[in-house]
Coordinates of N, CA and C in Angstrom, one line a residue:
M1 N 0.8 -1.3 0.1 CA -0.3 0.1 -0.1 C 1.1 1.0 -0.1
G2 N 0.5 2.3 -0.9 CA 1.5 3.6 -1.2 C 0.4 4.5 -1.8
M3 N 1.3 5.1 -1.7 CA 0.7 6.8 -2.4 C 0.4 6.6 -4.3
H4 N 1.1 5.6 -4.5 CA 1.4 5.5 -5.8 C -0.2 5.6 -6.9
Q5 N -0.9 5.1 -5.9 CA -2.5 4.8 -6.9 C -3.4 6.5 -7.0
Y6 N -3.1 6.9 -5.8 CA -3.8 7.9 -5.7 C -3.0 9.1 -6.7
L7 N -1.7 9.3 -6.8 CA -1.3 10.0 -7.5 C -1.2 9.8 -8.8
Q8 N -1.2 8.7 -9.4 CA -2.1 8.0 -10.8 C -3.2 8.6 -10.8
S9 N -3.8 8.4 -10.3 CA -5.6 8.5 -10.7 C -5.9 10.2 -10.9
L10 N -4.7 11.0 -10.4 CA -4.9 12.2 -10.3 C -5.1 12.3 -11.7
S11 N -4.4 11.6 -13.1 CA -4.2 12.1 -14.6 C -5.9 11.2 -14.9
N12 N -6.4 10.3 -14.1 CA -7.8 9.8 -14.8 C -8.6 11.7 -14.6
L13 N -8.7 12.4 -13.8 CA -9.5 13.1 -13.6 C -9.6 14.4 -14.9
E14 N -8.4 14.1 -15.5 CA -8.3 15.3 -17.1 C -8.6 14.3 -17.8
T15 N -9.3 12.7 -17.8 CA -9.9 12.5 -18.8 C -11.6 12.5 -19.0
I16 N -12.1 13.0 -17.9 CA -13.3 12.7 -17.4 C -13.5 14.5 -18.1
Q17 N -14.6 14.3 -18.8 CA -15.2 15.9 -19.3 C -16.7 16.1 -18.3
R18 N -16.9 17.5 -18.5 CA -17.4 18.2 -17.8 C -18.9 18.3 -18.8
A19 N -19.9 18.5 -18.2 CA -21.7 18.4 -18.9 C -21.3 17.4 -20.3
P20 N -21.0 16.0 -20.4 CA -21.3 15.4 -20.8 C -22.3 15.2 -21.8
G21 N -22.0 14.7 -23.0 CA -23.7 14.2 -23.9 C -24.1 15.6 -24.9
F22 N -23.4 17.2 -24.4 CA -24.0 18.1 -24.8 C -22.6 18.5 -25.8
F23 N -23.2 19.0 -27.3 CA -21.7 20.1 -28.1 C -21.4 21.0 -27.3
K24 N -20.2 21.1 -26.8 CA -19.0 22.0 -26.7 C -18.0 22.3 -27.8
Y25 N -17.9 24.0 -27.8 CA -16.4 24.5 -28.3 C -15.3 24.1 -27.5
Q26 N -15.5 24.3 -26.5 CA -14.5 24.0 -25.8 C -14.5 23.4 -24.3
N27 N -13.7 21.9 -24.6 CA -13.9 20.7 -23.2 C -13.6 21.2 -22.4
H28 N -13.9 21.0 -21.3 CA -13.3 21.3 -19.8 C -13.3 20.0 -18.8
S29 N -12.3 19.3 -18.7 CA -12.1 18.1 -17.5 C -12.1 18.5 -15.6
V30 N -12.2 17.6 -15.2 CA -12.6 17.6 -14.0 C -11.3 18.2 -13.3
A31 N -10.2 17.8 -13.9 CA -9.1 18.3 -13.2 C -8.8 19.8 -13.3
A32 N -9.1 20.1 -14.8 CA -8.6 21.5 -14.9 C -10.1 22.5 -14.3
H33 N -11.0 21.9 -14.1 CA -12.2 22.1 -13.0 C -12.1 22.5 -11.7
S34 N -10.9 21.1 -11.2 CA -10.9 21.4 -9.6 C -9.4 23.0 -9.4
F35 N -8.7 23.0 -10.6 CA -7.5 23.7 -10.4 C -8.2 25.5 -10.4
K36 N -9.2 25.3 -11.4 CA -9.8 27.1 -11.4 C -11.1 27.0 -10.8
V37 N -11.2 26.1 -9.5 CA -12.1 26.5 -8.5 C -11.3 26.9 -7.9
A38 N -10.2 26.3 -7.4 CA -9.4 26.3 -6.2 C -8.7 28.2 -6.8
E39 N -8.3 28.6 -7.5 CA -8.0 29.8 -7.9 C -9.0 31.2 -7.6
I40 N -10.3 30.4 -8.1 CA -11.5 31.0 -7.7 C -11.9 31.3 -6.0
A41 N -11.6 30.2 -5.1 CA -11.8 29.8 -4.1 C -11.1 30.6 -3.4
Q42 N -9.6 30.9 -3.6 CA -8.3 31.7 -3.2 C -9.2 32.9 -3.4
F43 N -9.2 33.9 -4.3 CA -9.7 35.1 -4.9 C -10.8 35.5 -3.9
L44 N -12.1 34.6 -3.6 CA -13.2 35.0 -2.9 C -12.7 34.9 -1.4
G45 N -11.7 33.9 -1.0 CA -10.9 34.1 0.3 C -10.8 35.5 0.6
D46 N -9.9 36.3 -0.6 CA -8.9 37.3 -0.3 C -10.4 38.3 0.0
V47 N -11.3 38.6 -0.9 CA -12.4 39.5 -0.4 C -12.6 39.2 1.1
E48 N -13.0 38.2 1.4 CA -13.5 37.8 2.7 C -12.5 38.3 3.9
E49 N -11.2 38.0 3.4 CA -10.4 38.2 4.4 C -10.4 40.1 4.7
N50 N -10.3 40.7 3.4 CA -10.7 42.3 3.5 C -11.6 42.6 4.3
A51 N -12.7 41.7 4.0 CA -14.0 42.1 4.8 C -13.6 42.3 6.3
G52 N -12.8 41.8 6.5 CA -12.6 41.7 8.2 C -12.8 39.9 8.4
H53 N -13.2 39.0 8.0 CA -13.6 37.4 8.0 C -12.1 36.9 8.6
Q54 N -12.3 36.0 9.2 CA -11.1 35.0 9.4 C -11.3 33.7 8.5
V55 N -10.3 33.9 7.2 CA -10.7 32.3 6.6 C -9.7 31.5 6.9
D56 N -9.9 30.2 6.7 CA -9.0 28.9 7.3 C -8.6 28.2 6.0
W57 N -7.2 28.9 5.9 CA -6.4 28.8 4.3 C -6.5 27.1 3.9
R58 N -6.1 26.3 4.8 CA -5.6 25.2 4.5 C -6.8 24.2 4.3
S59 N -7.9 24.9 4.9 CA -9.5 24.1 4.9 C -10.0 24.6 3.5
L60 N -9.5 25.3 3.2 CA -10.4 26.1 1.8 C -9.9 25.4 0.6
Y61 N -8.3 25.0 1.0 CA -7.8 24.8 0.2 C -8.1 23.2 -0.6
E62 N -7.6 23.0 0.8 CA -8.1 21.3 0.8 C -9.5 20.9 0.0
K63 N -10.7 22.0 0.7 CA -11.8 21.8 0.1 C -12.0 21.8 -1.2
S64 N -11.1 23.1 -2.0 CA -11.5 23.2 -2.8 C -10.5 22.2 -4.3
L65 N -9.6 22.0 -3.7 CA -8.7 21.5 -4.3 C -9.2 20.3 -4.8
N66 N -10.2 19.4 -3.9 CA -10.3 17.9 -3.8 C -11.7 17.7 -4.0
H67 N -12.6 19.2 -4.3 CA -13.9 19.2 -3.9 C -14.9 17.9 -5.4
D68 N -14.5 17.4 -6.1 CA -14.3 16.5 -7.3 C -13.7 15.1 -7.5
Y69 N -13.0 15.8 -6.9 CA -12.0 13.9 -6.6 C -12.9 12.6 -7.2
N70 N -14.0 12.3 -5.9 CA -14.6 11.3 -6.0 C -15.7 11.2 -7.4
E71 N -15.3 12.4 -8.3 CA -16.0 11.9 -9.6 C -14.8 10.8 -10.3
R72 N -13.5 10.6 -10.0 CA -13.2 9.9 -10.5 C -13.4 8.2 -10.4
F73 N -14.4 8.1 -9.0 CA -15.3 7.0 -9.4 C -16.5 7.0 -10.0
I74 N -17.2 7.9 -10.1 CA -18.9 7.7 -10.6 C -18.7 8.2 -11.8
G75 N -17.9 9.4 -12.4 CA -17.9 10.3 -13.3 C -18.4 11.7 -13.2
D76 N -18.6 12.6 -14.7 CA -19.3 13.9 -14.1 C -20.8 13.3 -14.7
I77 N -21.9 13.1 -13.6 CA -22.9 13.3 -14.1 C -24.1 14.8 -14.4
K78 N -24.7 14.5 -15.4 CA -25.2 15.5 -15.8 C -25.9 16.2 -14.3
T79 N -25.8 17.4 -14.3 CA -26.9 18.1 -13.5 C -28.1 17.8 -13.2
P80 N -28.9 18.0 -14.4 CA -30.3 17.5 -14.7 C -30.5 16.0 -13.9
V81 N -29.9 15.0 -14.0 CA -30.1 14.1 -13.2 C -29.4 13.5 -12.5
K82 N -28.7 14.2 -11.9 CA -27.8 14.6 -10.2 C -28.5 15.0 -9.4
Y83 N -29.6 16.3 -9.5 CA -30.5 16.7 -8.9 C -31.8 17.0 -9.1
A84 N -32.4 15.2 -10.0 CA -34.0 15.3 -10.4 C -34.7 14.6 -9.0
T85 N -34.0 14.3 -8.1 CA -34.7 14.0 -6.9 C -33.7 14.1 -5.6
A86 N -34.4 14.2 -4.4 CA -33.3 14.6 -3.5 C -33.2 13.2 -2.7
T87 N -33.5 12.2 -3.0 CA -33.4 10.8 -3.1 C -32.5 10.8 -4.0
L88 N -32.4 10.4 -5.2 CA -31.2 10.2 -5.8 C -30.1 10.8 -6.2
R89 N -29.7 12.3 -5.3 CA -29.1 13.1 -5.3 C -28.5 12.3 -3.6
E90 N -28.7 12.1 -2.4 CA -28.4 11.6 -1.5 C -27.7 9.8 -1.4
M91 N -28.4 8.9 -2.7 CA -27.8 7.9 -3.1 C -26.6 8.1 -3.9
L92 N -26.5 9.1 -4.8 CA -24.9 9.4 -5.6 C -24.1 9.6 -4.0
A93 N -24.2 10.6 -3.0 CA -23.5 11.3 -2.1 C -23.2 10.0 -1.7
D94 N -23.9 9.2 -1.3 CA -23.2 7.9 -0.5 C -22.7 6.9 -1.2
V95 N -23.1 6.7 -2.7 CA -22.0 6.1 -3.3 C -20.4 6.4 -3.2
E96 N -20.4 7.9 -3.4 CA -19.2 8.6 -3.4 C -18.6 8.1 -2.3
H97 N -19.4 8.5 -1.0 CA -18.8 8.8 0.2 C -18.0 7.0 0.5
K98 N -18.6 6.2 0.1 CA -18.4 4.8 0.6 C -17.1 4.3 -0.4
L99 N -16.7 4.8 -2.1 CA -16.0 4.5 -2.6 C -14.9 5.6 -2.3
S100 N -14.9 6.7 -1.8 CA -13.6 6.7 -1.5 C -13.1 7.1 -0.3
Q101 N -14.0 6.3 1.0 CA -13.3 5.7 2.2 C -12.9 4.6 1.7
N102 N -13.6 3.7 1.0 CA -13.0 2.3 0.6 C -11.5 2.8 0.0
F103 N -11.2 3.6 -0.9 CA -10.3 3.9 -1.6 C -9.3 3.9 -0.6
V104 N -9.6 5.0 0.4 CA -8.6 5.6 1.4 C -8.2 4.7 1.9
Q105 N -9.3 3.4 2.5 CA -8.6 2.6 3.6 C -7.8 1.2 2.8
N106 N -7.7 1.1 1.5 CA -7.5 0.5 0.6 C -6.4 0.7 0.1
E107 N -6.0 2.2 -0.3 CA -4.7 2.6 -1.2 C -3.7 3.5 -0.2
I108 N -4.5 4.3 0.8 CA -3.4 5.3 1.2 C -2.6 4.5 2.5
P109 N -1.9 4.9 2.8 CA -0.9 4.5 3.8 C -1.4 5.0 5.3
A110 N -1.5 4.1 6.1 CA -2.3 4.5 7.4 C -1.6 5.6 7.7
E111 N -1.0 6.0 7.9 CA -0.5 7.6 8.7 C -0.9 8.9 7.8
F112 N -1.9 8.2 6.8 CA -2.3 9.7 5.8 C -3.4 9.3 5.8
Q113 N -4.0 8.2 6.0 CA -5.8 8.1 6.1 C -6.5 9.2 6.3
A114 N -6.2 9.5 7.7 CA -7.3 10.5 8.3 C -7.1 11.8 7.6
A115 N -6.2 12.5 7.0 CA -6.2 13.4 6.5 C -6.8 13.6 4.5
Y116 N -6.9 12.2 4.1 CA -7.2 12.1 3.1 C -8.9 11.6 3.2
S117 N -8.8 11.2 4.5 CA -10.6 11.0 4.4 C -10.9 12.7 4.7
R118 N -10.5 13.2 5.7 CA -10.8 14.5 5.7 C -11.4 15.0 4.0
R119 N -10.0 15.2 3.4 CA -9.8 15.9 2.1 C -11.3 15.2 0.8
L120 N -11.2 14.1 0.7 CA -12.2 13.8 0.5 C -13.8 13.3 1.0
S121 N -14.0 14.0 1.7 CA -15.2 13.9 2.7 C -16.2 15.4 1.6
E122 N -17.4 15.2 1.7 CA -18.4 16.6 1.4 C -17.6 17.8 2.0
G123 N -17.0 18.7 0.6 CA -16.5 19.9 1.8 C -17.4 21.0 1.3
K124 N -18.6 21.0 1.3 CA -19.9 22.2 1.3 C -20.4 22.0 2.5
D125 N -20.2 22.4 3.4 CA -20.9 22.7 4.4 C -20.9 24.2 4.9
A126 N -21.4 24.4 5.9 CA -22.1 25.6 6.8 C -20.9 26.5 7.1
T127 N -19.9 25.7 6.7 CA -18.3 27.1 7.6 C -18.2 28.3 6.5
L128 N -17.0 28.8 6.6 CA -17.3 30.2 5.6 C -16.6 29.3 4.3
E129 N -15.6 28.3 4.4 CA -14.6 27.9 3.5 C -15.8 27.0 2.4
G130 N -16.6 26.4 3.1 CA -17.7 25.6 2.8 C -18.2 26.2 2.2
Q131 N -19.0 27.4 2.4 CA -19.9 28.1 1.5 C -18.8 28.9 0.4
I132 N -17.8 29.3 0.6 CA -17.0 29.7 0.0 C -16.8 28.9 -1.6
L133 N -16.5 27.2 -1.3 CA -16.5 26.5 -2.4 C -18.0 26.6 -2.8
S134 N -18.9 26.2 -2.5 CA -20.3 26.5 -2.6 C -20.0 27.6 -4.1
V135 N -19.7 28.8 -3.9 CA -20.1 29.4 -4.8 C -18.7 29.7 -5.7
A136 N -17.3 29.6 -5.7 CA -16.0 28.7 -6.7 C -16.9 28.1 -7.5
D137 N -17.4 27.0 -7.2 CA -17.5 26.0 -7.9 C -19.0 26.4 -9.2
K138 N -19.6 27.1 -8.4 CA -20.7 27.8 -9.7 C -20.4 28.8 -10.0
V139 N -19.4 30.0 -9.5 CA -18.6 30.9 -10.3 C -17.7 30.0 -11.5
D140 N -17.3 28.8 -11.6 CA -17.0 28.2 -12.6 C -17.5 27.7 -13.7
L141 N -18.9 27.3 -12.9 CA -19.8 26.6 -13.9 C -20.0 28.1 -15.1
L142 N -20.5 29.2 -14.3 CA -21.1 30.1 -14.7 C -19.7 30.9 -15.8
Y143 N -19.0 30.5 -15.9 CA -18.0 30.9 -16.7 C -18.0 30.5 -17.9
E144 N -17.9 28.8 -17.3 CA -17.7 27.3 -18.7 C -19.3 27.8 -19.5
S145 N -20.4 27.9 -18.9 CA -21.5 28.3 -19.7 C -21.6 30.0 -20.6
F146 N -21.0 30.4 -19.7 CA -20.9 32.2 -20.8 C -19.8 31.7 -21.8
G147 N -18.4 31.3 -21.9 CA -17.9 30.6 -22.5 C -18.6 30.2 -23.6
E148 N -19.6 29.1 -23.9 CA -19.9 28.7 -24.7 C -21.3 29.6 -25.6
I149 N -22.1 30.2 -24.7 CA -22.9 31.4 -24.6 C -21.8 32.2 -25.6
Q150 N -21.0 32.8 -25.0 CA -20.4 33.9 -26.0 C -19.4 33.3 -27.4
K151 N -19.2 31.9 -27.5 CA -19.2 31.5 -28.9 C -20.3 30.8 -29.9
G152 N -21.5 31.3 -29.4 CA -22.5 31.1 -30.3 C -23.3 29.5 -30.2
N153 N -23.1 29.2 -28.9 CA -23.4 27.5 -28.7 C -24.9 27.6 -28.7
P154 N -25.4 26.7 -29.9 CA -26.9 27.0 -29.9 C -27.6 25.7 -28.7
E155 N -26.8 25.4 -28.5 CA -27.3 24.0 -27.0 C -28.2 25.3 -25.9
P156 N -29.3 25.2 -25.9 CA -30.1 26.1 -24.9 C -29.7 25.7 -23.7
V157 N -28.9 24.8 -22.8 CA -29.0 24.2 -22.0 C -27.9 25.2 -21.0
F158 N -26.9 25.3 -22.1 CA -26.0 26.1 -21.2 C -26.5 27.5 -20.9
T159 N -27.5 28.3 -21.4 CA -28.5 29.0 -21.0 C -28.8 28.7 -19.5
D160 N -29.5 27.2 -19.7 CA -30.2 27.4 -18.4 C -29.1 26.9 -17.2
I161 N -27.6 26.5 -17.6 CA -26.7 26.6 -16.8 C -26.1 27.4 -16.3
Y162 N -26.6 28.7 -17.0 CA -25.8 29.8 -16.5 C -27.1 30.5 -15.5
Q163 N -27.8 30.1 -16.1 CA -29.2 30.4 -15.1 C -29.1 29.9 -13.3
E164 N -28.9 28.4 -13.4 CA -28.8 28.0 -12.4 C -27.8 28.2 -11.7
S165 N -26.6 28.9 -12.3 CA -25.0 28.7 -11.6 C -25.5 29.7 -10.7
L166 N -26.2 30.9 -11.7 CA -26.4 32.5 -10.7 C -27.1 32.3 -9.9
K167 N -28.4 31.9 -9.9 CA -28.7 31.6 -8.6 C -28.4 31.2 -7.6
T168 N -27.7 30.4 -7.7 CA -26.9 29.2 -6.6 C -25.6 30.2 -5.6
V169 N -25.5 31.4 -6.8 CA -24.2 32.3 -6.8 C -25.0 32.9 -5.5
V170 N -26.3 33.7 -6.0 CA -26.9 34.9 -5.3 C -27.3 34.5 -4.0
S171 N -27.5 33.1 -4.1 CA -27.8 32.3 -2.7 C -27.4 32.8 -1.8
F172 N -26.1 33.1 -1.8 CA -25.2 32.9 -0.6 C -24.9 34.6 -0.7
K173 N -25.5 35.5 -0.7 CA -25.4 36.9 -0.9 C -25.0 37.7 0.0
Q174 N -25.1 37.0 1.5 CA -24.6 37.2 2.9 C -22.9 37.5 2.4
L175 N -22.1 36.7 2.1 CA -20.7 36.6 1.6 C -20.4 38.0 1.4
S176 N -19.5 38.6 1.9 CA -19.0 39.6 1.1 C -18.3 39.3 -0.6
S177 N -18.3 38.5 -0.5 CA -17.0 38.3 -1.6 C -18.3 37.7 -2.9
V178 N -19.5 37.0 -2.4 CA -20.6 37.2 -3.1 C -20.7 38.3 -3.7
Q179 N -21.1 39.5 -2.8 CA -21.0 40.7 -3.2 C -20.7 41.6 -4.2
Y180 N -19.4 41.5 -3.7 CA -17.9 42.0 -4.3 C -18.4 41.3 -6.0
F181 N -18.7 39.8 -5.8 CA -18.6 39.4 -7.3 C -19.4 39.8 -8.2
L182 N -20.9 40.3 -7.6 CA -22.0 40.7 -8.1 C -22.0 42.0 -8.5
K183 N -21.3 42.9 -7.8 CA -21.0 44.4 -7.8 C -20.0 44.6 -9.1
S184 N -19.0 43.7 -8.7 CA -17.5 44.0 -10.0 C -17.4 43.2 -10.8
V185 N -17.7 41.7 -10.3 CA -16.9 41.1 -11.7 C -18.0 40.9 -12.8
L186 N -19.4 40.2 -12.2 CA -20.3 40.1 -12.6 C -20.4 41.4 -14.3
P187 N -21.2 42.7 -13.8 CA -20.9 43.5 -14.6 C -19.6 43.9 -16.1
E188 N -18.3 43.1 -15.5 CA -17.4 43.1 -16.5 C -17.9 42.0 -17.7
M189 N -18.3 41.2 -16.9 CA -18.3 39.7 -17.9 C -19.7 39.7 -18.9
L190 N -20.7 40.8 -18.1 CA -21.8 40.7 -19.5 C -21.4 42.1 -20.3
A191 N -20.7 43.1 -20.0 CA -19.7 44.4 -20.9 C -19.0 43.3 -22.1
E192 N -19.0 42.6 -22.0 CA -17.4 41.5 -23.0 C -18.9 41.6 -24.6
S193 N -18.7 41.5 -25.8 CA -19.3 41.2 -26.4 C -19.8 40.2 -27.3
F194 N -20.7 40.1 -27.3 CA -20.8 39.2 -27.8 C -22.5 38.8 -28.4
T195 N -23.2 37.7 -29.5 CA -24.1 37.6 -30.1 C -25.6 38.0 -29.4
N196 N -26.0 36.7 -28.0 CA -26.8 37.1 -27.5 C -26.5 38.3 -26.0
Q197 N -25.6 38.9 -26.1 CA -25.2 39.9 -25.1 C -26.7 40.4 -24.4
D198 N -28.0 41.0 -25.4 CA -28.7 41.5 -24.5 C -29.8 40.6 -24.0
K199 N -29.9 39.3 -24.9 CA -30.8 38.5 -24.1 C -30.2 38.3 -22.6
L200 N -28.4 37.6 -22.6 CA -27.9 37.2 -21.3 C -28.2 38.7 -20.4
Q201 N -28.0 39.5 -20.5 CA -28.2 40.6 -19.9 C -29.3 41.1 -19.3
A202 N -30.7 40.3 -20.0 CA -31.7 40.9 -19.4 C -32.4 39.9 -18.3
L203 N -32.0 38.4 -18.9 CA -31.6 37.1 -17.8 C -31.0 37.4 -16.6
T204 N -29.8 37.8 -16.6 CA -29.0 38.5 -15.1 C -29.9 39.2 -14.1
T205 N -30.4 40.6 -15.3 CA -30.9 41.4 -14.3 C -32.6 40.5 -13.9
Q206 N -33.0 39.9 -14.7 CA -34.0 39.6 -14.0 C -34.0 38.6 -12.8
I207 N -32.8 37.5 -12.6 CA -32.9 36.7 -11.5 C -32.7 37.7 -10.6
L208 N -31.4 38.6 -10.8 CA -31.2 39.7 -9.0 C -32.2 40.7 -9.0
A209 N -33.3 41.0 -9.7 CA -34.4 41.3 -8.7 C -35.0 40.3 -8.4
A210 N -35.7 39.3 -8.9 CA -36.3 38.6 -8.4 C -36.0 37.8 -7.1
N211 N -34.7 38.1 -6.7 CA -34.0 37.6 -5.3 C -34.4 39.0 -4.9
T212 N -34.0 40.3 -5.1 CA -34.2 41.2 -4.7 C -35.6 41.2 -3.7
Q213 N -36.7 40.9 -4.6 CA -38.1 41.2 -4.3 C -38.4 39.9 -3.1
S214 N -38.0 39.1 -3.3 CA -37.9 37.8 -2.3 C -37.5 37.6 -0.6
N215 N -36.6 39.3 -0.9 CA -36.1 39.6 0.6 C -37.1 41.0 1.2

């Protein structure tokens, strides 16, 4: 038993494509997504720290870098399928947990098992770091879908993904980092020139207005 299997498995994440089954101008792997989420989480953590909040950087980096490692076992399941029912989502989460724990127990040396059991567990929790991860994950998905919309991808699913991602980000608007993103970053994104610019701007305004009215 050694770390070889874990280190070798990192290459598997490069071969798992996100948003499977849909035409894409640019493919994104789980490995690339994990790196981008870690970078986004780092930026969001900076905003939180500048706002006077204490960030557990070790926890944040561990959560963001490892949040999708378990897709090595079951792949990237389409979001509409994954969230079709709460029961199905719980079942998939349970399968991921059991497979990852089995991997840790059988492949990771005993002296590192506690660390990797923690790293491969669900990172999206109620802690500040867990909330930042939830936002960072959706911000990257927002950019992935925006990239396809900007390139003129006719698949309507990417507008759906953009909408779902933005709604999730907005649901964390109590975070200073989300307030900064909505005020300073999102407008820059929408100022980019692309074919469906007016439509996407209108959709974004609608989502933000609906959230404001609900509060």
